[in-house]
XYZ file of N, CA and C in Angstrom:
300
model
N 119.584 53.047 157.488
C 119.301 53.820 156.290
C 120.148 55.096 156.335
N 120.896 55.340 155.272
C 121.740 56.529 155.182
C 120.922 57.718 154.687
N 121.535 58.897 154.718
C 120.856 60.076 154.176
C 120.565 59.900 152.688
N 121.451 59.219 151.973
C 121.214 58.974 150.540
C 119.980 58.097 150.348
N 119.831 57.067 151.182
C 118.641 56.213 151.109
C 117.391 57.017 151.445
N 117.519 57.878 152.443
C 116.399 58.722 152.857
C 116.001 59.675 151.731
N 117.002 60.230 151.035
C 116.721 61.106 149.894
C 115.932 60.359 148.823
N 116.300 59.111 148.546
C 115.594 58.320 147.537
C 114.144 58.084 147.946
N 113.927 57.755 149.221
C 112.571 57.513 149.715
C 111.723 58.771 149.595
N 112.289 59.910 149.992
C 111.563 61.180 149.913
C 111.273 61.531 148.456
N 112.248 61.336 147.580
C 112.069 61.664 146.164
C 110.981 60.810 145.524
N 110.900 59.538 145.906
C 109.845 58.670 145.373
C 108.468 59.242 145.705
N 108.296 59.704 146.935
C 107.006 60.257 147.350
C 106.738 61.589 146.658
N 107.768 62.422 146.517
C 107.595 63.722 145.869
C 107.265 63.579 144.392
N 107.786 62.536 143.756
C 107.554 62.362 142.319
C 106.083 62.086 142.010
N 105.328 61.645 142.997
C 103.909 61.342 142.804
C 102.999 62.495 143.197
N 103.581 63.587 143.692
C 102.792 64.695 144.244
C 102.930 65.950 143.388
N 101.979 66.881 143.533
C 102.120 68.171 142.855
C 103.296 68.947 143.451
N 103.855 69.899 142.710
C 105.000 70.667 143.215
C 104.681 71.382 144.531
N 105.677 71.435 145.410
C 105.517 72.127 146.695
C 105.555 73.638 146.536
N 106.404 74.113 145.644
C 106.525 75.550 145.439
C 107.356 76.257 146.486
N 108.211 75.517 147.189
C 109.033 76.121 148.244
C 110.320 75.328 148.423
N 111.288 75.975 149.063
C 112.531 75.306 149.451
C 112.408 74.924 150.920
N 112.755 73.677 151.220
C 112.638 73.185 152.586
C 113.929 72.489 152.985
N 114.196 72.523 154.283
C 115.402 71.896 154.812
C 115.004 70.903 155.893
N 115.571 69.695 155.819
C 115.450 68.705 156.879
C 116.766 68.736 157.638
N 116.758 69.266 158.845
C 117.967 69.374 159.654
C 117.980 68.222 160.651
N 118.851 67.257 160.407
C 118.950 66.075 161.269
C 120.145 66.171 162.207
N 120.565 67.386 162.527
C 121.655 67.596 163.483
C 122.943 66.953 163.013
N 123.584 66.165 163.887
C 124.883 65.579 163.536
C 124.810 64.556 162.397
N 123.607 64.072 162.092
C 123.460 63.113 160.994
C 123.472 63.793 159.632
N 123.347 65.122 159.606
C 123.390 65.858 158.349
C 122.077 66.532 158.023
N 121.971 67.005 156.800
C 120.754 67.692 156.372
C 120.434 67.335 154.935
N 119.170 67.542 154.606
C 118.699 67.352 153.238
C 117.966 68.621 152.842
N 118.364 69.199 151.717
C 117.685 70.366 151.161
C 116.748 69.892 150.063
N 115.539 70.402 150.092
C 114.529 70.088 149.086
C 114.181 71.371 148.353
N 114.410 71.386 147.058
C 114.006 72.529 146.245
C 112.736 72.146 145.505
N 111.605 72.480 146.113
C 110.303 72.170 145.542
C 109.807 73.221 144.573
N 110.666 74.206 144.245
C 110.297 75.206 143.245
C 110.600 74.693 141.841
N 111.327 73.587 141.757
C 111.691 73.006 140.466
C 110.836 71.776 140.199
N 110.692 71.458 138.926
C 109.945 70.266 138.560
C 110.810 69.441 137.610
N 111.242 68.264 137.998
C 110.974 67.616 139.280
C 111.762 68.283 140.404
N 111.324 68.081 141.652
C 112.033 68.684 142.777
C 113.450 68.121 142.885
N 114.334 68.918 143.476
C 115.720 68.487 143.641
C 116.032 68.326 145.117
N 116.796 67.282 145.432
C 117.252 67.039 146.795
C 118.768 67.057 146.808
N 119.342 67.645 147.855
C 120.791 67.647 147.999
C 121.143 67.646 149.480
N 122.411 67.451 149.762
C 122.889 67.516 151.144
C 123.678 68.800 151.382
N 123.590 69.735 150.444
C 124.236 71.041 150.582
C 123.291 71.998 151.297
N 123.798 72.751 152.263
C 122.977 73.701 153.015
C 122.603 74.889 152.130
N 121.468 75.488 152.423
C 121.012 76.643 151.669
C 119.831 77.307 152.338
N 119.297 78.342 151.682
C 118.131 79.068 152.195
C 116.879 78.213 152.033
N 115.981 78.312 153.014
C 114.735 77.550 152.957
C 113.607 78.359 153.575
N 112.407 78.213 153.008
C 111.230 78.859 153.592
C 110.810 78.153 154.874
N 111.082 76.855 154.938
C 110.705 76.057 156.103
C 111.831 75.097 156.443
N 112.142 74.988 157.729
C 113.132 74.033 158.208
C 112.461 73.080 159.175
N 112.628 71.795 158.919
C 112.121 70.766 159.817
C 113.310 70.192 160.571
N 113.264 70.234 161.889
C 114.372 69.797 162.723
C 113.950 68.530 163.458
N 114.691 67.452 163.220
C 114.398 66.179 163.879
C 115.607 65.263 163.721
N 115.574 64.137 164.398
C 116.639 63.157 164.219
C 116.442 62.449 162.883
N 117.503 61.820 162.416
C 117.404 61.049 161.175
C 116.409 59.903 161.348
N 116.350 59.314 162.545
C 115.397 58.224 162.796
C 113.957 58.707 162.680
N 113.679 59.905 163.204
C 112.327 60.456 163.103
C 111.978 60.735 161.648
N 112.891 61.344 160.904
C 112.640 61.622 159.490
C 112.432 60.324 158.715
N 113.230 59.325 159.016
C 113.095 58.020 158.370
C 111.702 57.440 158.639
N 111.258 57.505 159.895
C 109.936 56.993 160.252
C 108.819 57.734 159.546
N 108.956 59.055 159.445
C 107.947 59.854 158.742
C 107.917 59.468 157.265
N 109.098 59.363 156.646
C 109.176 59.034 155.219
C 108.673 57.623 154.925
N 108.865 56.697 155.866
C 108.422 55.316 155.664
C 106.981 55.096 156.108
N 106.397 56.096 156.771
C 105.008 55.984 157.195
C 104.793 55.361 158.557
N 105.868 55.073 159.293
C 105.705 54.464 160.616
C 105.546 55.506 161.725
N 105.839 56.774 161.425
C 105.673 57.863 162.391
C 104.767 58.918 161.778
N 103.740 59.297 162.498
C 102.819 60.349 162.069
C 103.505 61.700 162.284
N 103.678 62.514 161.224
C 104.378 63.789 161.387
C 103.681 64.737 162.364
N 102.358 64.714 162.404
C 101.633 65.578 163.339
C 101.919 65.164 164.770
N 101.912 63.871 165.029
C 102.213 63.369 166.367
C 103.665 63.677 166.739
N 104.578 63.533 165.781
C 105.986 63.848 166.037
C 106.136 65.314 166.432
N 105.390 66.193 165.758
C 105.433 67.621 166.089
C 104.854 67.871 167.482
N 103.716 67.267 167.767
C 103.042 67.498 169.044
C 103.835 66.955 170.234
N 104.650 65.926 170.011
C 105.445 65.349 171.095
C 106.849 65.945 171.173
N 107.142 66.916 170.304
C 108.440 67.581 170.351
C 109.547 66.865 169.610
N 109.233 65.776 168.915
C 110.251 65.059 168.151
C 110.524 65.699 166.798
N 109.666 66.631 166.407
C 109.821 67.372 165.158
C 109.550 68.838 165.452
N 110.503 69.683 165.114
C 110.334 71.127 165.293
C 110.278 71.763 163.911
N 109.501 72.833 163.801
C 109.327 73.503 162.514
C 109.667 74.973 162.665
N 110.538 75.459 161.793
C 110.867 76.881 161.728
C 110.435 77.375 160.354
N 109.695 78.464 160.324
C 109.245 79.011 159.047
C 107.781 78.713 158.808
N 107.436 78.488 157.561
C 106.042 78.336 157.139
C 105.435 77.004 157.576
N 104.451 77.081 158.450
C 103.732 75.882 158.877
C 102.911 75.318 157.710
N 102.449 76.189 156.820
C 101.670 75.741 155.664
C 102.448 74.787 154.775
N 103.696 75.132 154.468
C 104.522 74.245 153.648
C 104.822 72.951 154.392
N 105.033 73.047 155.703
C 105.298 71.846 156.502
C 104.103 70.898 156.453
N 102.894 71.445 156.555
C 101.689 70.613 156.500
C 101.507 69.989 155.120
N 101.813 70.757 154.091
C 101.710 70.240 152.724
C 102.676 69.069 152.533
N 103.910 69.240 153.018
C 104.907 68.179 152.906
C 104.506 66.967 153.740
N 103.961 67.200 154.926
C 103.522 66.093 155.783
C 102.479 65.248 155.065
N 101.571 65.906 154.362
C 100.559 65.181 153.605
C 101.161 64.313 152.513
N 102.196 64.820 151.864
C 102.860 64.068 150.793
C 103.608 62.869 151.364
N 104.360 63.092 152.445
C 105.164 62.016 153.016
C 104.314 60.958 153.700
N 103.121 61.327 154.135
C 102.250 60.381 154.838
C 101.546 59.414 153.898
N 101.536 59.712 152.617
C 100.802 58.865 151.662
C 101.555 57.605 151.339
């Protein structure tokens, strides 16, 4: 699954949820990044870097698993496979959306 496929999966889940109200970044290291602008309705996703209230740092495989529901985001965080910089509240809100 490419970052473009991952963006589509994330967007499908976001389209069913209330607005996040924040900008978030998924930093997948050498695999690239995805910026989520949850201040807009509908939310916008891009691969361009920018400012974010919360940054989630993980491998593309971990993000893929979270988005597909095969990896629990809380467990990924507790085992060190997911790191969070910034607002934990927004991260938890997003985790709830992606887990559905």
